[in-house]
Coordinates of C-alpha atoms and ligand atoms in Angstrom, one line a residue:
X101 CA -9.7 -9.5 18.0
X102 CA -8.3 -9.6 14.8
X103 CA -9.5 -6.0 14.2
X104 CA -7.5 -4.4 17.4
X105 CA -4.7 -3.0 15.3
X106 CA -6.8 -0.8 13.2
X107 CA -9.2 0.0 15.8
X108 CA -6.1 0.9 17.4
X109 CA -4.8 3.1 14.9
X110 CA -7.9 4.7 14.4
X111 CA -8.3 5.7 18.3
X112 CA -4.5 7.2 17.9
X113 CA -5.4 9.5 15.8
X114 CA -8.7 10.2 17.1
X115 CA -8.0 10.7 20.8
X116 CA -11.1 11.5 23.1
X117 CA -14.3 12.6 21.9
X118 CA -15.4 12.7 18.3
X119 CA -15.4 16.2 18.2
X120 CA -11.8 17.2 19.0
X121 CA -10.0 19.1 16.0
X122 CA -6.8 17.6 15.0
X123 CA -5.3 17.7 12.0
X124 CA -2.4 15.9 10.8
X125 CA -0.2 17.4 8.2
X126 CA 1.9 15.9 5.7
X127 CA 4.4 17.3 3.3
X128 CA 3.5 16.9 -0.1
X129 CA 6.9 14.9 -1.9
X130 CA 8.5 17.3 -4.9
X131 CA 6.9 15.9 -8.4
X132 CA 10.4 14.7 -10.0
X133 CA 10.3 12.1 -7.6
X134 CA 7.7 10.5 -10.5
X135 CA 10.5 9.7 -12.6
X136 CA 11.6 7.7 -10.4
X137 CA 8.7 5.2 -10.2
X138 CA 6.5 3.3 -12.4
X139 CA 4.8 3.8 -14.6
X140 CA 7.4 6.5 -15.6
X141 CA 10.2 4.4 -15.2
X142 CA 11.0 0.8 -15.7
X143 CA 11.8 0.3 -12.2
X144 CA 11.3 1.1 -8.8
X145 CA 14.7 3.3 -8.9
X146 CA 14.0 5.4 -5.6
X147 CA 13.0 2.5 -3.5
X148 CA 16.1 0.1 -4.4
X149 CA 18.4 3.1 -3.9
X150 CA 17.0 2.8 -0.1
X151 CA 17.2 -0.6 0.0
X152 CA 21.1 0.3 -1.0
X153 CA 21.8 2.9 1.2
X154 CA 20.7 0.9 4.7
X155 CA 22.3 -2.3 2.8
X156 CA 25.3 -0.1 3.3
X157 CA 25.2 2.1 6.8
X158 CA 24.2 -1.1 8.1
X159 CA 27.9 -3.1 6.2
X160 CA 29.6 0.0 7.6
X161 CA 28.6 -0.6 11.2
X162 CA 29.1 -4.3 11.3
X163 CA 33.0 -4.1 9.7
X164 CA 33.6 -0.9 12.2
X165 CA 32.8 -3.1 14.9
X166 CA 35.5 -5.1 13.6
X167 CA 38.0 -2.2 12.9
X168 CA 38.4 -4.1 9.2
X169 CA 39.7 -1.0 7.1
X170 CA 39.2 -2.2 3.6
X171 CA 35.8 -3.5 3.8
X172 CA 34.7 -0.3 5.2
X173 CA 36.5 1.7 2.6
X174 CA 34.5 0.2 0.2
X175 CA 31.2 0.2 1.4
X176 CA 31.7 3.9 2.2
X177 CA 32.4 4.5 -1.3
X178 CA 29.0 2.5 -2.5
X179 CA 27.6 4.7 0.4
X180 CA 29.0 8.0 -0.8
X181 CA 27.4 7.6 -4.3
X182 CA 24.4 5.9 -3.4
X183 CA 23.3 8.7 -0.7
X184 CA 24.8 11.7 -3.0
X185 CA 21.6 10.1 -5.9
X186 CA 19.3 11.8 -3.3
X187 CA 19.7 15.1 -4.3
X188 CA 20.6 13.8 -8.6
X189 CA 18.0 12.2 -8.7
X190 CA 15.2 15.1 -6.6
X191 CA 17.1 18.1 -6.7
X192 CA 14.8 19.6 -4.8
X193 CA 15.8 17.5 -1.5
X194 CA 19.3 18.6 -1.6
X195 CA 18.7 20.6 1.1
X196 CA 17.8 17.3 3.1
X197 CA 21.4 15.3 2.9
X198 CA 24.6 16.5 4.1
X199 CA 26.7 15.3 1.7
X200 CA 30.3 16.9 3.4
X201 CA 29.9 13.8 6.0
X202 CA 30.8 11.3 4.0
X203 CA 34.9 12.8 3.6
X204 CA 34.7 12.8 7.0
X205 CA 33.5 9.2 7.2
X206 CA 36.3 8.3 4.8
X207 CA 39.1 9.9 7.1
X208 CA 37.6 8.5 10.6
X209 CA 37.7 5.2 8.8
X210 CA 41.6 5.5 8.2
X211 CA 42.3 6.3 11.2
X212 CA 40.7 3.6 13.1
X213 CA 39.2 6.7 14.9
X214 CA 35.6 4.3 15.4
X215 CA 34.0 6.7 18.1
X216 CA 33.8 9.9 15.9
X217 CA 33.1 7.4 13.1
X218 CA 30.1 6.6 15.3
X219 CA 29.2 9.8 15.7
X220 CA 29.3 10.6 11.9
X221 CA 27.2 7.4 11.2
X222 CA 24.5 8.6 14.0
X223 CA 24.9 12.4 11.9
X224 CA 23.9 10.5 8.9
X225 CA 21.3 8.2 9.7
X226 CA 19.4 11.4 11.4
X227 CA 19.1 12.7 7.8
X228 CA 17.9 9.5 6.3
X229 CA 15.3 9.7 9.8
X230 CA 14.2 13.0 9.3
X231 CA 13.1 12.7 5.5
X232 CA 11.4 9.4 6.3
X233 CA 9.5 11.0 8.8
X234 CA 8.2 14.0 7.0
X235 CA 7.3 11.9 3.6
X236 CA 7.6 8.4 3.6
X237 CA 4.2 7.0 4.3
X238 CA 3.0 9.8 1.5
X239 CA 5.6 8.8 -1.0
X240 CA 4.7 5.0 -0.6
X241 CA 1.2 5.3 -0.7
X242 CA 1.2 7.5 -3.4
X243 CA 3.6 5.7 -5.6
X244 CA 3.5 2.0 -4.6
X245 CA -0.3 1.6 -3.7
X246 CA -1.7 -0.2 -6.3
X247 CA -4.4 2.0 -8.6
X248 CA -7.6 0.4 -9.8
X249 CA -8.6 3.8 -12.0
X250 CA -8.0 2.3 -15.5
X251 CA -9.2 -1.1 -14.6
X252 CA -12.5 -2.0 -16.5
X253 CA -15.3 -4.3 -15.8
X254 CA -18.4 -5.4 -17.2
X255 CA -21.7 -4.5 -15.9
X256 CA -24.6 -6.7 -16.0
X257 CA -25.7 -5.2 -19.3
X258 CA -22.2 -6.8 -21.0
X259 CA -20.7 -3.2 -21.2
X260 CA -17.6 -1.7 -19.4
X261 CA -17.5 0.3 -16.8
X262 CA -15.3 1.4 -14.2
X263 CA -13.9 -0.5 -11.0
X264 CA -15.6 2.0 -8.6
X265 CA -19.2 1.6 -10.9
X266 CA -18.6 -2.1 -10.1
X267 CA -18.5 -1.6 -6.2
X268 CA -21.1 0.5 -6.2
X269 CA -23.4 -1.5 -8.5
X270 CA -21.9 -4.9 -6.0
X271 CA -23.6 -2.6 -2.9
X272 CA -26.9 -1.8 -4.6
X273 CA -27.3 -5.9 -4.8
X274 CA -26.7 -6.5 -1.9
X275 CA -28.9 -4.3 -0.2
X276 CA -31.7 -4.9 -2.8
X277 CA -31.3 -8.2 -1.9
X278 CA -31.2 -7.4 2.5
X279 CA -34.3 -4.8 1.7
X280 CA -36.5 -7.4 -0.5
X281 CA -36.2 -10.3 2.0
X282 CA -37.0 -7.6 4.6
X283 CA -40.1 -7.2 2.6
X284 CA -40.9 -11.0 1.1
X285 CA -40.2 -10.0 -2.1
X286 CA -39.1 -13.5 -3.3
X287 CA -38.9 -12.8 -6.7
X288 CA -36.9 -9.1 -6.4
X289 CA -34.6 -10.8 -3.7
X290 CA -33.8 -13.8 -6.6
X291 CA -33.2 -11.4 -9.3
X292 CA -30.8 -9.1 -6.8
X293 CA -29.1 -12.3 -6.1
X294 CA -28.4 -13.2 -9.7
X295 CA -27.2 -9.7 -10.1
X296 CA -24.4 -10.2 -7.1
X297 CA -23.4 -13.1 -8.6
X298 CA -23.0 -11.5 -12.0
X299 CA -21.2 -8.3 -10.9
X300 CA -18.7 -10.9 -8.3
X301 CA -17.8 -13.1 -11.7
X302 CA -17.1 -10.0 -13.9
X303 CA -14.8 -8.5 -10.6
X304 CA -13.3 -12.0 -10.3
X305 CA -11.7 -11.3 -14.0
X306 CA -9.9 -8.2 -13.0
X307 CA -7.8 -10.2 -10.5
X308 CA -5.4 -10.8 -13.0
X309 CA -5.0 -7.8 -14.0
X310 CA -2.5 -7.2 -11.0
X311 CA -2.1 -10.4 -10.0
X312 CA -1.2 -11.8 -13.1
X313 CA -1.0 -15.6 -13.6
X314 CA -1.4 -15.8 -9.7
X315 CA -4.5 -17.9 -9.4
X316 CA -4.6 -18.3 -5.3
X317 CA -5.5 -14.8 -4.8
X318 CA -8.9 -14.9 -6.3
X319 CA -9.9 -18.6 -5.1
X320 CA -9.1 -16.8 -1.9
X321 CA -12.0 -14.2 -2.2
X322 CA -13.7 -15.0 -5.1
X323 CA -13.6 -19.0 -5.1
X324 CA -15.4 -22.0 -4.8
X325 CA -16.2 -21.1 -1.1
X326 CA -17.9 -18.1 -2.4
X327 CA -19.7 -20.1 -5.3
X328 CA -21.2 -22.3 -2.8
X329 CA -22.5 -19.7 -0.5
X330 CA -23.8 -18.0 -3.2
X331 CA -25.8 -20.9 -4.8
X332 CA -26.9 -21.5 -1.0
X333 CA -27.7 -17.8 -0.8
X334 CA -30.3 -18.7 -3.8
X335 CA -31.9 -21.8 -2.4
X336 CA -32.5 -20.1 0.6
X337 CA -34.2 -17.3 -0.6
X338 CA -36.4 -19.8 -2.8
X339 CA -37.1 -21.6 0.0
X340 CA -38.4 -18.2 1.7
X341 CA -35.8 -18.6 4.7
X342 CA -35.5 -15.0 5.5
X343 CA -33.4 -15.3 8.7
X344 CA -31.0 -18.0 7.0
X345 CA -31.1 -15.8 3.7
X346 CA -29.7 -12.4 6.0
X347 CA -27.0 -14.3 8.1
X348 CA -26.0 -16.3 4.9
X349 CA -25.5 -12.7 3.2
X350 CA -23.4 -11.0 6.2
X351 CA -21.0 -14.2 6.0
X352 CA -20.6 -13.3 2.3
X353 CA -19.9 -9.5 3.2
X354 CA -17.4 -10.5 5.7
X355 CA -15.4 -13.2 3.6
X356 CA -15.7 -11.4 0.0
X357 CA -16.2 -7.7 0.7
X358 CA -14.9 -7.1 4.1
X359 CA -11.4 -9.4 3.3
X360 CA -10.8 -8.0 0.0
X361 CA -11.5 -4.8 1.3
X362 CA -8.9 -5.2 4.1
X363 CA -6.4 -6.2 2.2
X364 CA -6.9 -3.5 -1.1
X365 CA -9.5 -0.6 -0.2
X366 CA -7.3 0.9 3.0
X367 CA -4.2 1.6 1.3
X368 CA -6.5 2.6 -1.7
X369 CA -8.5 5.3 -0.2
X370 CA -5.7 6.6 1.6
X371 CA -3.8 7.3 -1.2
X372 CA -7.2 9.0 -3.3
X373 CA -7.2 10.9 0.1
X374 CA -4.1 12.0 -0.2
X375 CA -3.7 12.7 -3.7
X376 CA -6.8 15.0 -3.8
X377 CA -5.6 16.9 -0.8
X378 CA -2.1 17.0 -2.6
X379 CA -3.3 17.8 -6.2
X380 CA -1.2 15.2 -7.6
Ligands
LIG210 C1 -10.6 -6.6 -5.1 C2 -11.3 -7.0 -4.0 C3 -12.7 -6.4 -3.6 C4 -13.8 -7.1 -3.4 C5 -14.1 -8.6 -3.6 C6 -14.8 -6.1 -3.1 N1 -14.3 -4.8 -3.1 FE1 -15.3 -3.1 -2.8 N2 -13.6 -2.0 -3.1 C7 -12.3 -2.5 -3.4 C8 -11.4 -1.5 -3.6 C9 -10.0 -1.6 -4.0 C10 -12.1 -0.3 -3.4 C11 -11.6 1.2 -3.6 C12 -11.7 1.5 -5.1 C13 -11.1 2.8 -5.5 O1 -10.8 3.6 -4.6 O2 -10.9 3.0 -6.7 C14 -13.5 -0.6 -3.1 C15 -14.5 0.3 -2.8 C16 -15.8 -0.1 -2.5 C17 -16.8 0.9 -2.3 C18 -16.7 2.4 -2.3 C19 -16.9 2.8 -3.8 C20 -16.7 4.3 -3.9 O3 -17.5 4.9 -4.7 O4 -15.8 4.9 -3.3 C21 -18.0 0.2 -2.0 C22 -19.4 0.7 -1.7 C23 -17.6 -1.2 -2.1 N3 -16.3 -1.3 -2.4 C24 -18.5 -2.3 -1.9 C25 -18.2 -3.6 -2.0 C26 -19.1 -4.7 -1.7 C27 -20.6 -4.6 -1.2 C28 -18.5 -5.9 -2.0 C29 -18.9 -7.3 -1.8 C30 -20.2 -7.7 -2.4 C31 -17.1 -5.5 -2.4 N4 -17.0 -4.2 -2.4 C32 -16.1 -6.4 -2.7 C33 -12.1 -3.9 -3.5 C34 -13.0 -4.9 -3.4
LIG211 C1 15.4 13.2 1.1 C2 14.6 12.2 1.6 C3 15.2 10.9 2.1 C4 16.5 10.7 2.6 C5 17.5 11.7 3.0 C6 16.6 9.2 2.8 N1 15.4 8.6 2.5 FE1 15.0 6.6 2.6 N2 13.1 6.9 1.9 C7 12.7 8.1 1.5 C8 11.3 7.9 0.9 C9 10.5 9.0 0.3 C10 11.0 6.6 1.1 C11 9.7 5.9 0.8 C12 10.0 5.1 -0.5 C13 8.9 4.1 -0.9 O1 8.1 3.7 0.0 O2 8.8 3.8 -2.1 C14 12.2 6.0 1.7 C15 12.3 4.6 2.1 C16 13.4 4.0 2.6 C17 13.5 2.6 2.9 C18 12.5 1.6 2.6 C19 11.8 1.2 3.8 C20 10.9 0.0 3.5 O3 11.2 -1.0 4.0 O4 9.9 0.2 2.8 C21 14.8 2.4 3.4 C22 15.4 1.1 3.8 C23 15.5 3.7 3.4 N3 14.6 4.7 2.9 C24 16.8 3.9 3.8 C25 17.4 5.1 3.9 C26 18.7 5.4 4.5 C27 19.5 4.3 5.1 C28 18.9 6.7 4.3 C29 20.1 7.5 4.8 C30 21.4 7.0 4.5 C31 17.8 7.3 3.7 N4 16.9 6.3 3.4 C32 17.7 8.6 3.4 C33 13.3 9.3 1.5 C34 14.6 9.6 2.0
LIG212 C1 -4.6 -2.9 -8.8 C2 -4.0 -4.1 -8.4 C3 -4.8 -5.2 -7.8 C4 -5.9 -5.8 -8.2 C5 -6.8 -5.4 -9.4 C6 -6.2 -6.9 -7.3 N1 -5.2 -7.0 -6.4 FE1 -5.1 -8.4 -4.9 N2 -3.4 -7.5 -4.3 C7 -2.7 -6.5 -4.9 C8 -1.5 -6.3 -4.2 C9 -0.4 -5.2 -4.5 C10 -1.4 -7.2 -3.1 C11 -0.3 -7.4 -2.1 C12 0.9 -8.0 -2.8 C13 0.6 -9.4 -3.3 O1 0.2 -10.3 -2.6 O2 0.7 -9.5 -4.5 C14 -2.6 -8.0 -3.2 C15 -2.9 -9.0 -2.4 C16 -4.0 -9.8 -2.5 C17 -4.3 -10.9 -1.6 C18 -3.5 -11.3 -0.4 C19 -2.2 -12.1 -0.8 C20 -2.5 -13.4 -1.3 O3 -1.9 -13.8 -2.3 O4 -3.3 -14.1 -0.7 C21 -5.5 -11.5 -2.0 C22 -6.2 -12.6 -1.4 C23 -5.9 -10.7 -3.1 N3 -5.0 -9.7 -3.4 C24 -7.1 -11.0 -3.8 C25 -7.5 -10.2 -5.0 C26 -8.7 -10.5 -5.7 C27 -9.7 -11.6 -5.4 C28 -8.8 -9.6 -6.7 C29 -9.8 -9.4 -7.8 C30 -11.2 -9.4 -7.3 C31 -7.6 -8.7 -6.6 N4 -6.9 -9.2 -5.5 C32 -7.3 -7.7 -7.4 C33 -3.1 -5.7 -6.0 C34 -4.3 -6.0 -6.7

């Protein structure tokens, strides 16, 4: 059950049979948006504008509910500058605001006249809905996903390679491991097994790269609960219990792989999906 959302999602935008040609467009963000992110910039300046400017349609709504002119006057003002940044700060989206309604804001304000103030508000908010709706699952995947590409790891040979050689060399094991007990290879099945466990210990050390002194997220996936299943894993293979060896190893891909996956690999290949079909 805990699966329906996605499953969900996924039926959305595949509707009927497998074969039915749909293609979803998005429009690619203009590249001085960049600046306005890390690594280019120190902060996330684009997003805490946003966070701004509905901090301040929603301060303008509350106090003209009220018909309190000051307060409105002033978050206007914030208002005016923060939503005129848009086009600053992308030039290329200037065509996306309509900068002349905040004036008129300002004079509907004065004059207590709160149903065309209303009105504007509604005029305004349609811009902010518009652009959101053409770019910003793009822009947030693209800019805020996190990026394993210059993460290193070692390999079982003690040299560095890349996160992705790390999966892929983590998938190898494990199937070794699946085809050898398939095949009673006792001794292939150990070694595969003290393979995973070497390629999991050398992932577990890029945790921090991200998450920093933030130990809970690794014990999560990669943590005593998978040291013990793992050490089982081996006993059980010694002990030539195929059956218990298999189940013991799906458990492991759905607590390690599959849960790590969920949470990381989603948003991650959705954004390499999108920047190669964006040329980013
Ligand atoms: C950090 C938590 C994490 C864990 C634990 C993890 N993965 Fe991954 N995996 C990822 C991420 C993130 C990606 C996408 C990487 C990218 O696109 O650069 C990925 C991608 C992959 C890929 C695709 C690689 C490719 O070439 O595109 C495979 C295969 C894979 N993982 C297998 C596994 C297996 C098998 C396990 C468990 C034994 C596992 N992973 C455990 C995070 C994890
Ligand atoms: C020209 C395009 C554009 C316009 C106009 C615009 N936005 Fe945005 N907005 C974006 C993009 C792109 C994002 C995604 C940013 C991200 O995820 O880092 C965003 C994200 C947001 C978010 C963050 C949502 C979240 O919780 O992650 C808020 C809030 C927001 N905008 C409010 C507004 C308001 C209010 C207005 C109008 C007054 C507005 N925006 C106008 C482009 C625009
Ligand atoms: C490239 C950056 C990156 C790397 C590397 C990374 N994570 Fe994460 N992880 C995130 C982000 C971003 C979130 C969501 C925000 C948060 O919780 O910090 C997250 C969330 C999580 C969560 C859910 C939130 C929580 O605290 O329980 C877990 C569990 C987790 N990561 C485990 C891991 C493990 C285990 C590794 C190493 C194998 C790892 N992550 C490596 C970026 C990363």
């Amino acid at each position: 059950m805990k699966f329906t959302p996605v499953l969900f999602l996924i039926s959305l935008l595949m509707p009927g049979s497998a074969y039915a040609e749909r293609t979803i467009k998005f429009d690619t963000p203009p590249a001085s948006l960049k600046k306005w992110y890390k690594p280019s910039n120190k902060r996330q300046v684009w997003l805490h504008t946003m966070f701004r400017l509905r901090r301040e349609m929603q301060a303008i709504n509350e106090y003209a509910n009220e018909n309190n002119k000051p307060a409105m006057e002033k978050w206007i003002k914030r208002l005016e500058e923060d939503y005129n940044k848009i086009a600053e700060m992308v030039p290329e989206w200037k065509k996306e605001i309509k900068p002349r309604l905040l004036p008129e804001l300002k004079i509907f304000a004065k004059k207590g006249d709160t149903l065309r103030l209303a009105r504007t508000l509604e005029m305004i908010q349609q811009t902010c809905d518009d652009c959101h709706q053409r770019y910003q699952l793009v822009v947030t995947a693209i800019y805020r996903s996190p990026n394993y590409k210059d993460i290193k790891i070692k390999n079982i040979n003690g040299s560095l390679h890349d996160f992705k050689d790390n999966m892929n060399a983590l998938s190898i094991s494990v199937n070794q491991i699946l085809i050898a007990l398939d095949d009673e290879k006792k001794s292939t099945a150990l070694q595969a097994q003290q393979n995973l466990y070497t390629q999991l210990q050398a992932l577990g050390n890029s945790c921090k790269n991200c998450h920093k002194k933030d130990t809970y997220p690794k014990e999560r996936i990669l943590g005593k609960t998978m040291l013990k299943n793992m050490e089982l894993l081996k006993t059980r293979i010694k002990k030539g219990r195929v059956k218990g060896s298999q189940k013991l190893l799906g458990k492991i891909g759905v607590t390690v792989c599959a849960r790590c996956h969920n949470i990381h690999r989603i948003v991650s290949d959705l954004r390499n999906t999108l920047q190669s079909h964006n040329n980013q």
